[in-house]
Amino acid sequence: MQTIGVLGGGQLARMLALAGAPLGMRFLVVDSVADACAAQVAPLVRADWRDFDALADFAQRVDVATFDFENVPAETAQWLAQRTQVFPNPHALAISQDRLAEKTLFQRVGLETPAFAAIDSREDLLRAVGEIGLPAILKTRRLGYDGKGQFRLKSVADVDAAWQALGGAPSILEAFVPFERELSVVAVRARDGQFRTWPLTQNWHADGILAASLAPAPDSAALASLAFAHARRIAEELDYVGTFALELFVREGRLLGNEMAPRVHNSGHWTIEGAPTSQFENHLRAVCGLPLGDTTALGVSVMLNWIGELPSALPVLAEPRAHWHDYGKSPRAGRKVGHATLRADDGAEMAQRLARVARALGRELQAAPVLAALQASA
Ligand code: AMP
């Protein structure tokens, strides 16, 4: 029996522990807050990322350590890697923590990106606005997620406000991409190099936060093999072990790399019920050196994210082939507190189910783009 240590005690750690229990795995979670929601299902070590006494004890008690949170300081990951096995490796974590290093890697493996420039001063920003054009997005190189640490520039008059909003932190300026759609590859690589992907997922965001996912992404066969090849090259380049997500924009039929998440990802939550092996189970299999499980899709899945507060569970519980996930968190604006996954044999059945559930939940707006995509591909 193995004990898996998880750095970060949010919903991803919680779902990892729930996926590992049938395999006989034990978990130990590190978080600085006492009410970390993973602590409801696994023992918690309460420590911050610089508490090396607590982390030394943690390293002794686990067989392998992994992440629920990608912004664990790279130095902490390196320090831990000298004391226990850490997957993904600290170098892979460091690259995906830095938007500049990440986009540079994408280009090196042949994945096109939005035009971007490194910004270290107000003068850099002014120059880059001239080169890249507007609209554009200024993003901090580090510590950004769910649209945090970002400022959208519409005119040159926004330069000062953008620079101040990000507090003068090292950043990148990116061209704003009027994309047709957003896709993600959720993939897993084992210790022996075995590589698998779940089908491409189509995603919709609201205020920079994932609102809904549909898998398999409709009409994506032509893009899938290319997207999977990019994901594989990135994973091999980083000697990556575990599950990760590669977020892509589709613009005029071409793929552009936005970012990668070095962990299980919200756009892969549908795999819990929508695939024979979930992203969580395969992540655990990968980091423990076990064979990977089947990643094909069982029909069509839609995931709806609950942000800020949960709607009533009853319409989901009353629906066949619908699954409710409450992360056990208290409500707060912008916070991911749960999700629901709906399953169906095909797009037509899904459209009916989704319309019915969304109406009962009062979530028609959230479901509307997913319904439109299902109807367009019917
Ligand atoms: P990120 O944190 O970089 O994933 O950004 C969150 C969301 O903001 C993305 O999923 C997109 O919906 C949007 N976004 C980010 N970068 C761009 C861009 N360069 N052009 C258009 N939309 C973007």
GROMACS .gro file of C-alpha atoms and ligand atoms in nm:
model
  401
    1MET     CA    1   0.000   0.000   0.000
    2GLN     CA    2   0.134   0.343  -0.090
    3THR     CA    3   0.085   0.679   0.076
    4ILE     CA    4   0.056   0.968  -0.165
    5GLY     CA    5   0.140   1.314  -0.037
    6VAL     CA    6  -0.048   1.600  -0.201
    7LEU     CA    7   0.077   1.960  -0.184
    8GLY     CA    8  -0.237   2.171  -0.165
    9GLY     CA    9  -0.565   2.063  -0.010
   10GLY     CA   10  -0.833   2.190  -0.247
   11GLN     CA   11  -1.092   2.006  -0.453
   12LEU     CA   12  -0.827   1.848  -0.678
   13ALA     CA   13  -0.656   1.683  -0.379
   14ARG     CA   14  -0.998   1.580  -0.254
   15MET     CA   15  -1.090   1.415  -0.586
   16LEU     CA   16  -0.745   1.250  -0.604
   17ALA     CA   17  -0.803   1.094  -0.261
   18LEU     CA   18  -1.151   0.979  -0.360
   19ALA     CA   19  -1.010   0.819  -0.678
   20GLY     CA   20  -0.724   0.649  -0.496
   21ALA     CA   21  -0.926   0.492  -0.215
   22PRO     CA   22  -1.049   0.191  -0.420
   23LEU     CA   23  -0.687   0.122  -0.518
   24GLY     CA   24  -0.597   0.098  -0.149
   25MET     CA   25  -0.396   0.420  -0.157
   26ARG     CA   26  -0.352   0.637   0.152
   27PHE     CA   27  -0.318   1.014   0.135
   28LEU     CA   28  -0.156   1.293   0.331
   29VAL     CA   29  -0.239   1.649   0.230
   30VAL     CA   30  -0.043   1.969   0.306
   31ASP     CA   31  -0.223   2.300   0.327
   32SER     CA   32  -0.182   2.615   0.532
   33VAL     CA   33  -0.553   2.654   0.607
   34ALA     CA   34  -0.739   2.434   0.855
   35ASP     CA   35  -1.059   2.416   0.649
   36ALA     CA   36  -0.891   2.290   0.327
   37CYS     CA   37  -1.169   2.084   0.167
   38ALA     CA   38  -0.947   1.778   0.103
   39ALA     CA   39  -0.907   1.749   0.481
   40GLN     CA   40  -1.267   1.619   0.491
   41VAL     CA   41  -1.148   1.299   0.317
   42ALA     CA   42  -0.774   1.270   0.399
   43PRO     CA   43  -0.545   1.360   0.691
   44LEU     CA   44  -0.404   1.713   0.677
   45VAL     CA   45  -0.061   1.848   0.768
   46ARG     CA   46  -0.113   2.214   0.837
   47ALA     CA   47   0.196   2.395   0.710
   48ASP     CA   48   0.298   2.661   0.462
   49TRP     CA   49   0.542   2.610   0.173
   50ARG     CA   50   0.841   2.734   0.377
   51ASP     CA   51   0.780   2.525   0.688
   52PHE     CA   52   1.068   2.286   0.625
   53ASP     CA   53   1.032   2.107   0.960
   54ALA     CA   54   0.675   2.008   0.879
   55LEU     CA   55   0.770   1.927   0.518
   56ALA     CA   56   1.058   1.702   0.633
   57ASP     CA   57   0.813   1.507   0.848
   58PHE     CA   58   0.566   1.495   0.554
   59ALA     CA   59   0.841   1.361   0.321
   60GLN     CA   60   0.916   1.082   0.568
   61ARG     CA   61   0.554   0.976   0.585
   62VAL     CA   62   0.479   0.954   0.209
   63ASP     CA   63   0.603   0.726  -0.072
   64VAL     CA   64   0.552   0.986  -0.343
   65ALA     CA   65   0.449   1.353  -0.348
   66THR     CA   66   0.240   1.536  -0.608
   67PHE     CA   67   0.050   1.865  -0.648
   68ASP     CA   68  -0.305   1.994  -0.624
   69PHE     CA   69  -0.170   2.346  -0.662
   70GLU     CA   70   0.074   2.449  -0.935
   71ASN     CA   71   0.210   2.754  -0.753
   72VAL     CA   72   0.396   2.561  -0.486
   73PRO     CA   73   0.736   2.740  -0.489
   74ALA     CA   74   0.977   2.558  -0.722
   75GLU     CA   75   1.241   2.566  -0.444
   76THR     CA   76   1.005   2.377  -0.212
   77ALA     CA   77   0.945   2.116  -0.483
   78GLN     CA   78   1.322   2.080  -0.538
   79TRP     CA   79   1.388   2.053  -0.165
   80LEU     CA   80   1.122   1.781  -0.135
   81ALA     CA   81   1.258   1.595  -0.439
   82GLN     CA   82   1.582   1.539  -0.244
   83ARG     CA   83   1.380   1.366   0.029
   84THR     CA   84   1.106   1.174  -0.156
   85GLN     CA   85   0.988   1.106  -0.509
   86VAL     CA   86   0.810   1.408  -0.659
   87PHE     CA   87   0.595   1.391  -0.975
   88PRO     CA   88   0.567   1.589  -1.193
   89ASN     CA   89   0.935   1.679  -1.152
   90PRO     CA   90   1.025   2.025  -1.014
   91HIS     CA   91   1.163   2.142  -1.351
   92ALA     CA   92   0.830   2.068  -1.526
   93LEU     CA   93   0.653   2.254  -1.246
   94ALA     CA   94   0.888   2.553  -1.277
   95ILE     CA   95   0.836   2.583  -1.655
   96SER     CA   96   0.459   2.573  -1.628
   97GLN     CA   97   0.462   2.830  -1.345
   98ASP     CA   98   0.611   3.088  -1.579
   99ARG     CA   99   0.404   3.201  -1.877
  100LEU     CA  100   0.714   3.317  -2.065
  101ALA     CA  101   0.902   2.987  -2.023
  102GLU     CA  102   0.585   2.794  -2.105
  103LYS     CA  103   0.511   2.980  -2.430
  104THR     CA  104   0.877   2.959  -2.530
  105LEU     CA  105   0.856   2.580  -2.484
  106PHE     CA  106   0.536   2.565  -2.692
  107GLN     CA  107   0.710   2.741  -2.979
  108ARG     CA  108   1.017   2.517  -2.948
  109VAL     CA  109   0.805   2.205  -2.997
  110GLY     CA  110   0.622   2.362  -3.293
  111LEU     CA  111   0.300   2.471  -3.122
  112GLU     CA  112   0.205   2.817  -3.242
  113THR     CA  113   0.107   3.071  -2.972
  114PRO     CA  114  -0.059   3.414  -2.968
  115ALA     CA  115   0.205   3.682  -3.036
  116PHE     CA  116   0.369   3.771  -2.705
  117ALA     CA  117   0.649   3.978  -2.555
  118ALA     CA  118   0.828   3.976  -2.218
  119ILE     CA  119   0.751   4.287  -2.012
  120ASP     CA  120   0.977   4.407  -1.732
  121SER     CA  121   0.907   4.780  -1.739
  122ARG     CA  122   0.650   5.038  -1.848
  123GLU     CA  123   0.876   5.114  -2.147
  124ASP     CA  124   0.873   4.746  -2.251
  125LEU     CA  125   0.496   4.756  -2.233
  126LEU     CA  126   0.468   5.068  -2.449
  127ARG     CA  127   0.703   4.917  -2.709
  128ALA     CA  128   0.522   4.580  -2.707
  129VAL     CA  129   0.182   4.748  -2.753
  130GLY     CA  130   0.328   4.908  -3.067
  131GLU     CA  131   0.463   4.575  -3.196
  132ILE     CA  132   0.179   4.339  -3.101
  133GLY     CA  133  -0.110   4.582  -3.147
  134LEU     CA  134  -0.437   4.613  -2.956
  135PRO     CA  135  -0.648   4.469  -2.806
  136ALA     CA  136  -0.399   4.273  -2.598
  137ILE     CA  137  -0.377   4.112  -2.255
  138LEU     CA  138  -0.109   4.181  -1.998
  139LYS     CA  139  -0.058   3.874  -1.777
  140THR     CA  140   0.180   3.827  -1.484
  141ARG     CA  141   0.442   3.564  -1.567
  142ARG     CA  142   0.379   3.390  -1.234
  143LEU     CA  143   0.097   3.317  -0.991
  144GLY     CA  144  -0.187   3.380  -1.236
  145TYR     CA  145  -0.480   3.142  -1.274
  146ASP     CA  146  -0.852   3.162  -1.350
  147GLY     CA  147  -0.803   3.500  -1.515
  148LYS     CA  148  -0.628   3.646  -1.206
  149GLY     CA  149  -0.323   3.869  -1.263
  150GLN     CA  150  -0.453   3.981  -1.602
  151PHE     CA  151  -0.544   4.317  -1.755
  152ARG     CA  152  -0.706   4.368  -2.095
  153LEU     CA  153  -0.577   4.669  -2.288
  154LYS     CA  154  -0.805   4.826  -2.546
  155SER     CA  155  -0.616   5.149  -2.617
  156VAL     CA  156  -0.272   5.300  -2.554
  157ALA     CA  157  -0.439   5.505  -2.279
  158ASP     CA  158  -0.470   5.179  -2.080
  159VAL     CA  159  -0.093   5.127  -2.052
  160ASP     CA  160  -0.048   5.301  -1.716
  161ALA     CA  161  -0.357   5.142  -1.561
  162ALA     CA  162  -0.243   4.795  -1.679
  163TRP     CA  163   0.110   4.840  -1.548
  164GLN     CA  164  -0.025   4.959  -1.211
  165ALA     CA  165  -0.293   4.688  -1.190
  166LEU     CA  166  -0.025   4.419  -1.214
  167GLY     CA  167   0.195   4.604  -0.964
  168GLY     CA  168   0.489   4.623  -1.205
  169ALA     CA  169   0.540   4.244  -1.180
  170PRO     CA  170   0.735   4.066  -1.458
  171SER     CA  171   0.468   3.997  -1.719
  172ILE     CA  172   0.396   3.906  -2.076
  173LEU     CA  173   0.184   4.100  -2.321
  174GLU     CA  174  -0.022   3.872  -2.544
  175ALA     CA  175  -0.222   3.953  -2.854
  176PHE     CA  176  -0.593   3.912  -2.788
  177VAL     CA  177  -0.708   3.613  -2.997
  178PRO     CA  178  -1.062   3.633  -3.138
  179PHE     CA  179  -1.082   3.255  -3.119
  180GLU     CA  180  -1.362   3.038  -3.261
  181ARG     CA  181  -1.339   2.806  -2.967
  182GLU     CA  182  -1.130   2.687  -2.675
  183LEU     CA  183  -1.018   2.326  -2.644
  184SER     CA  184  -0.808   2.138  -2.395
  185VAL     CA  185  -0.606   1.822  -2.416
  186VAL     CA  186  -0.608   1.632  -2.088
  187ALA     CA  187  -0.325   1.382  -2.106
  188VAL     CA  188  -0.124   1.153  -1.884
  189ARG     CA  189   0.231   1.023  -1.908
  190ALA     CA  190   0.357   0.730  -1.704
  191ARG     CA  191   0.701   0.685  -1.551
  192ASP     CA  192   0.797   0.449  -1.837
  193GLY     CA  193   0.694   0.706  -2.101
  194GLN     CA  194   0.358   0.552  -2.186
  195PHE     CA  195   0.131   0.838  -2.299
  196ARG     CA  196  -0.249   0.863  -2.323
  197THR     CA  197  -0.501   1.138  -2.381
  198TRP     CA  198  -0.871   1.159  -2.317
  199PRO     CA  199  -1.073   1.289  -2.614
  200LEU     CA  200  -1.042   1.665  -2.679
  201THR     CA  201  -1.263   1.876  -2.455
  202GLN     CA  202  -1.433   2.201  -2.558
  203ASN     CA  203  -1.446   2.468  -2.287
  204TRP     CA  204  -1.635   2.791  -2.216
  205HIS     CA  205  -1.511   3.051  -1.969
  206ALA     CA  206  -1.690   3.334  -1.789
  207ASP     CA  207  -1.475   3.610  -1.632
  208GLY     CA  208  -1.165   3.396  -1.698
  209ILE     CA  209  -1.308   3.099  -1.500
  210LEU     CA  210  -1.416   2.772  -1.660
  211ALA     CA  211  -1.798   2.762  -1.677
  212ALA     CA  212  -1.869   2.449  -1.886
  213SER     CA  213  -1.696   2.167  -2.074
  214LEU     CA  214  -1.819   1.931  -2.347
  215ALA     CA  215  -1.640   1.608  -2.435
  216PRO     CA  216  -1.561   1.478  -2.684
  217ALA     CA  217  -1.537   1.825  -2.847
  218PRO     CA  218  -1.769   1.811  -3.151
  219ASP     CA  219  -1.616   1.806  -3.500
  220SER     CA  220  -1.262   1.796  -3.367
  221ALA     CA  221  -1.124   1.483  -3.537
  222ALA     CA  222  -0.899   1.683  -3.768
  223LEU     CA  223  -0.751   1.885  -3.480
  224ALA     CA  224  -0.725   1.600  -3.231
  225SER     CA  225  -0.422   1.417  -3.369
  226LEU     CA  226  -0.227   1.742  -3.400
  227ALA     CA  227  -0.327   1.857  -3.050
  228PHE     CA  228  -0.230   1.518  -2.904
  229ALA     CA  229   0.106   1.525  -3.084
  230HIS     CA  230   0.180   1.869  -2.934
  231ALA     CA  231   0.083   1.747  -2.585
  232ARG     CA  232   0.304   1.443  -2.623
  233ARG     CA  233   0.606   1.644  -2.738
  234ILE     CA  234   0.563   1.887  -2.445
  235ALA     CA  235   0.537   1.599  -2.197
  236GLU     CA  236   0.845   1.429  -2.340
  237GLU     CA  237   1.043   1.753  -2.344
  238LEU     CA  238   0.967   1.800  -1.971
  239ASP     CA  239   1.000   1.428  -1.883
  240TYR     CA  240   0.657   1.484  -1.734
  241VAL     CA  241   0.493   1.216  -1.516
  242GLY     CA  242   0.123   1.244  -1.428
  243THR     CA  243  -0.187   1.409  -1.569
  244PHE     CA  244  -0.169   1.757  -1.722
  245ALA     CA  245  -0.385   1.982  -1.937
  246LEU     CA  246  -0.288   2.181  -2.245
  247GLU     CA  247  -0.527   2.470  -2.314
  248LEU     CA  248  -0.564   2.569  -2.678
  249PHE     CA  249  -0.741   2.836  -2.881
  250VAL     CA  250  -0.877   2.752  -3.227
  251ARG     CA  251  -0.840   3.045  -3.467
  252GLU     CA  252  -0.925   3.006  -3.837
  253GLY     CA  253  -0.895   2.632  -3.791
  254ARG     CA  254  -0.542   2.655  -3.641
  255LEU     CA  255  -0.435   2.561  -3.290
  256LEU     CA  256  -0.267   2.819  -3.064
  257GLY     CA  257  -0.119   2.723  -2.726
  258ASN     CA  258  -0.253   2.929  -2.433
  259GLU     CA  259  -0.117   2.754  -2.126
  260MET     CA  260  -0.057   2.421  -1.960
  261ALA     CA  261  -0.157   2.311  -1.611
  262PRO     CA  262   0.090   2.068  -1.449
  263ARG     CA  263  -0.181   1.879  -1.264
  264VAL     CA  264  -0.526   1.731  -1.298
  265HIS     CA  265  -0.749   1.999  -1.447
  266ASN     CA  266  -1.102   2.130  -1.421
  267SER     CA  267  -1.165   2.056  -1.791
  268GLY     CA  268  -1.100   1.688  -1.713
  269HIS     CA  269  -1.354   1.652  -1.431
  270TRP     CA  270  -1.599   1.490  -1.673
  271THR     CA  271  -1.366   1.187  -1.692
  272ILE     CA  272  -1.476   1.077  -1.340
  273GLU     CA  273  -1.797   0.938  -1.484
  274GLY     CA  274  -1.740   0.989  -1.858
  275ALA     CA  275  -1.439   0.760  -1.910
  276PRO     CA  276  -1.338   0.413  -1.785
  277THR     CA  277  -1.040   0.569  -1.604
  278SER     CA  278  -1.059   0.926  -1.473
  279GLN     CA  279  -0.784   1.186  -1.492
  280PHE     CA  280  -0.747   1.147  -1.113
  281GLU     CA  281  -0.702   0.770  -1.116
  282ASN     CA  282  -0.458   0.782  -1.407
  283HIS     CA  283  -0.259   1.057  -1.236
  284LEU     CA  284  -0.223   0.832  -0.932
  285ARG     CA  285  -0.137   0.531  -1.147
  286ALA     CA  286   0.130   0.737  -1.326
  287VAL     CA  287   0.298   0.878  -1.015
  288CYS     CA  288   0.293   0.536  -0.846
  289GLY     CA  289   0.450   0.360  -1.147
  290LEU     CA  290   0.136   0.154  -1.227
  291PRO     CA  291  -0.003   0.078  -1.576
  292LEU     CA  292  -0.235   0.348  -1.715
  293GLY     CA  293  -0.608   0.283  -1.759
  294ASP     CA  294  -0.841   0.326  -2.056
  295THR     CA  295  -0.909   0.689  -2.152
  296THR     CA  296  -1.180   0.650  -2.417
  297ALA     CA  297  -1.506   0.845  -2.372
  298LEU     CA  298  -1.823   0.668  -2.259
  299GLY     CA  299  -2.064   0.858  -2.484
  300VAL     CA  300  -2.093   1.236  -2.446
  301SER     CA  301  -2.031   1.430  -2.123
  302VAL     CA  302  -2.104   1.786  -2.017
  303MET     CA  303  -1.956   1.938  -1.702
  304LEU     CA  304  -2.110   2.248  -1.546
  305ASN     CA  305  -1.899   2.431  -1.289
  306TRP     CA  306  -2.052   2.584  -0.978
  307ILE     CA  307  -1.878   2.912  -0.901
  308GLY     CA  308  -1.943   3.112  -0.582
  309GLU     CA  309  -2.230   2.899  -0.454
  310LEU     CA  310  -2.403   2.571  -0.527
  311PRO     CA  311  -2.741   2.563  -0.699
  312SER     CA  312  -2.998   2.314  -0.570
  313ALA     CA  313  -2.871   1.957  -0.608
  314LEU     CA  314  -3.221   1.815  -0.657
  315PRO     CA  315  -3.265   1.863  -1.036
  316VAL     CA  316  -2.930   1.690  -1.093
  317LEU     CA  317  -2.999   1.409  -0.846
  318ALA     CA  318  -3.340   1.354  -1.005
  319GLU     CA  319  -3.192   1.318  -1.353
  320PRO     CA  320  -3.069   0.980  -1.480
  321ARG     CA  321  -2.699   0.975  -1.572
  322ALA     CA  322  -2.627   1.301  -1.393
  323HIS     CA  323  -2.366   1.330  -1.119
  324TRP     CA  324  -2.335   1.583  -0.840
  325HIS     CA  325  -2.006   1.699  -0.686
  326ASP     CA  326  -2.007   1.923  -0.378
  327TYR     CA  327  -1.651   2.011  -0.273
  328GLY     CA  328  -1.754   2.084   0.087
  329LYS     CA  329  -1.643   2.450   0.067
  330SER     CA  330  -1.816   2.755   0.206
  331PRO     CA  331  -1.960   2.989  -0.058
  332ARG     CA  332  -1.747   3.283  -0.176
  333ALA     CA  333  -1.757   3.495  -0.494
  334GLY     CA  334  -1.536   3.347  -0.769
  335ARG     CA  335  -1.467   3.027  -0.575
  336LYS     CA  336  -1.511   2.684  -0.736
  337VAL     CA  337  -1.749   2.507  -0.497
  338GLY     CA  338  -1.868   2.209  -0.702
  339HIS     CA  339  -1.968   2.078  -1.042
  340ALA     CA  340  -2.217   1.848  -1.211
  341THR     CA  341  -2.151   1.606  -1.495
  342LEU     CA  342  -2.426   1.492  -1.732
  343ARG     CA  343  -2.382   1.189  -1.953
  344ALA     CA  344  -2.564   1.072  -2.266
  345ASP     CA  345  -2.516   0.827  -2.551
  346ASP     CA  346  -2.505   1.099  -2.816
  347GLY     CA  347  -2.529   1.473  -2.873
  348ALA     CA  348  -2.905   1.475  -2.934
  349GLU     CA  349  -2.980   1.300  -2.606
  350MET     CA  350  -2.733   1.530  -2.430
  351ALA     CA  351  -2.901   1.842  -2.572
  352GLN     CA  352  -3.235   1.731  -2.427
  353ARG     CA  353  -3.088   1.638  -2.089
  354LEU     CA  354  -2.883   1.955  -2.061
  355ALA     CA  355  -3.175   2.182  -2.155
  356ARG     CA  356  -3.397   2.013  -1.897
  357VAL     CA  357  -3.142   2.028  -1.613
  358ALA     CA  358  -3.033   2.385  -1.692
  359ARG     CA  359  -3.396   2.504  -1.690
  360ALA     CA  360  -3.464   2.336  -1.356
  361LEU     CA  361  -3.148   2.491  -1.209
  362GLY     CA  362  -3.208   2.836  -1.360
  363ARG     CA  363  -2.871   2.799  -1.539
  364GLU     CA  364  -2.988   2.846  -1.899
  365LEU     CA  365  -2.725   3.114  -1.968
  366GLN     CA  366  -2.441   2.888  -1.854
  367ALA     CA  367  -2.568   2.599  -2.069
  368ALA     CA  368  -2.654   2.807  -2.377
  369PRO     CA  369  -2.316   2.792  -2.560
  370VAL     CA  370  -2.289   2.418  -2.495
  371LEU     CA  371  -2.639   2.364  -2.636
  372ALA     CA  372  -2.549   2.576  -2.939
  373ALA     CA  373  -2.237   2.365  -3.001
  374LEU     CA  374  -2.438   2.041  -2.967
  375GLN     CA  375  -2.702   2.170  -3.205
  376ALA     CA  376  -2.446   2.296  -3.459
  377SER     CA  377  -2.286   1.952  -3.480
  378ALA     CA  378  -2.617   1.757  -3.492
  379AMP     P1  379  -0.565   3.205  -1.879
  379AMP     O1  380  -0.559   3.227  -1.729
  379AMP     O2  381  -0.445   3.254  -1.952
  379AMP     O3  382  -0.602   3.065  -1.916
  379AMP     O4  383  -0.690   3.293  -1.928
  379AMP     C1  384  -0.823   3.265  -1.888
  379AMP     C2  385  -0.917   3.280  -2.006
  379AMP     O5  386  -0.910   3.415  -2.058
  379AMP     C3  387  -0.884   3.191  -2.126
  379AMP     O6  388  -0.932   3.061  -2.111
  379AMP     C4  389  -0.954   3.268  -2.237
  379AMP     O7  390  -1.094   3.248  -2.234
  379AMP     C5  391  -0.922   3.412  -2.200
  379AMP     N1  392  -0.794   3.450  -2.264
  379AMP     C6  393  -0.670   3.435  -2.211
  379AMP     N2  394  -0.575   3.477  -2.298
  379AMP     C7  395  -0.639   3.517  -2.409
  379AMP     C8  396  -0.594   3.571  -2.535
  379AMP     N3  397  -0.464   3.591  -2.562
  379AMP     N4  398  -0.690   3.602  -2.625
  379AMP     C9  399  -0.822   3.584  -2.598
  379AMP     N5  400  -0.869   3.536  -2.481
  379AMP    C10  401  -0.780   3.502  -2.387
   0.00000   0.00000   0.00000
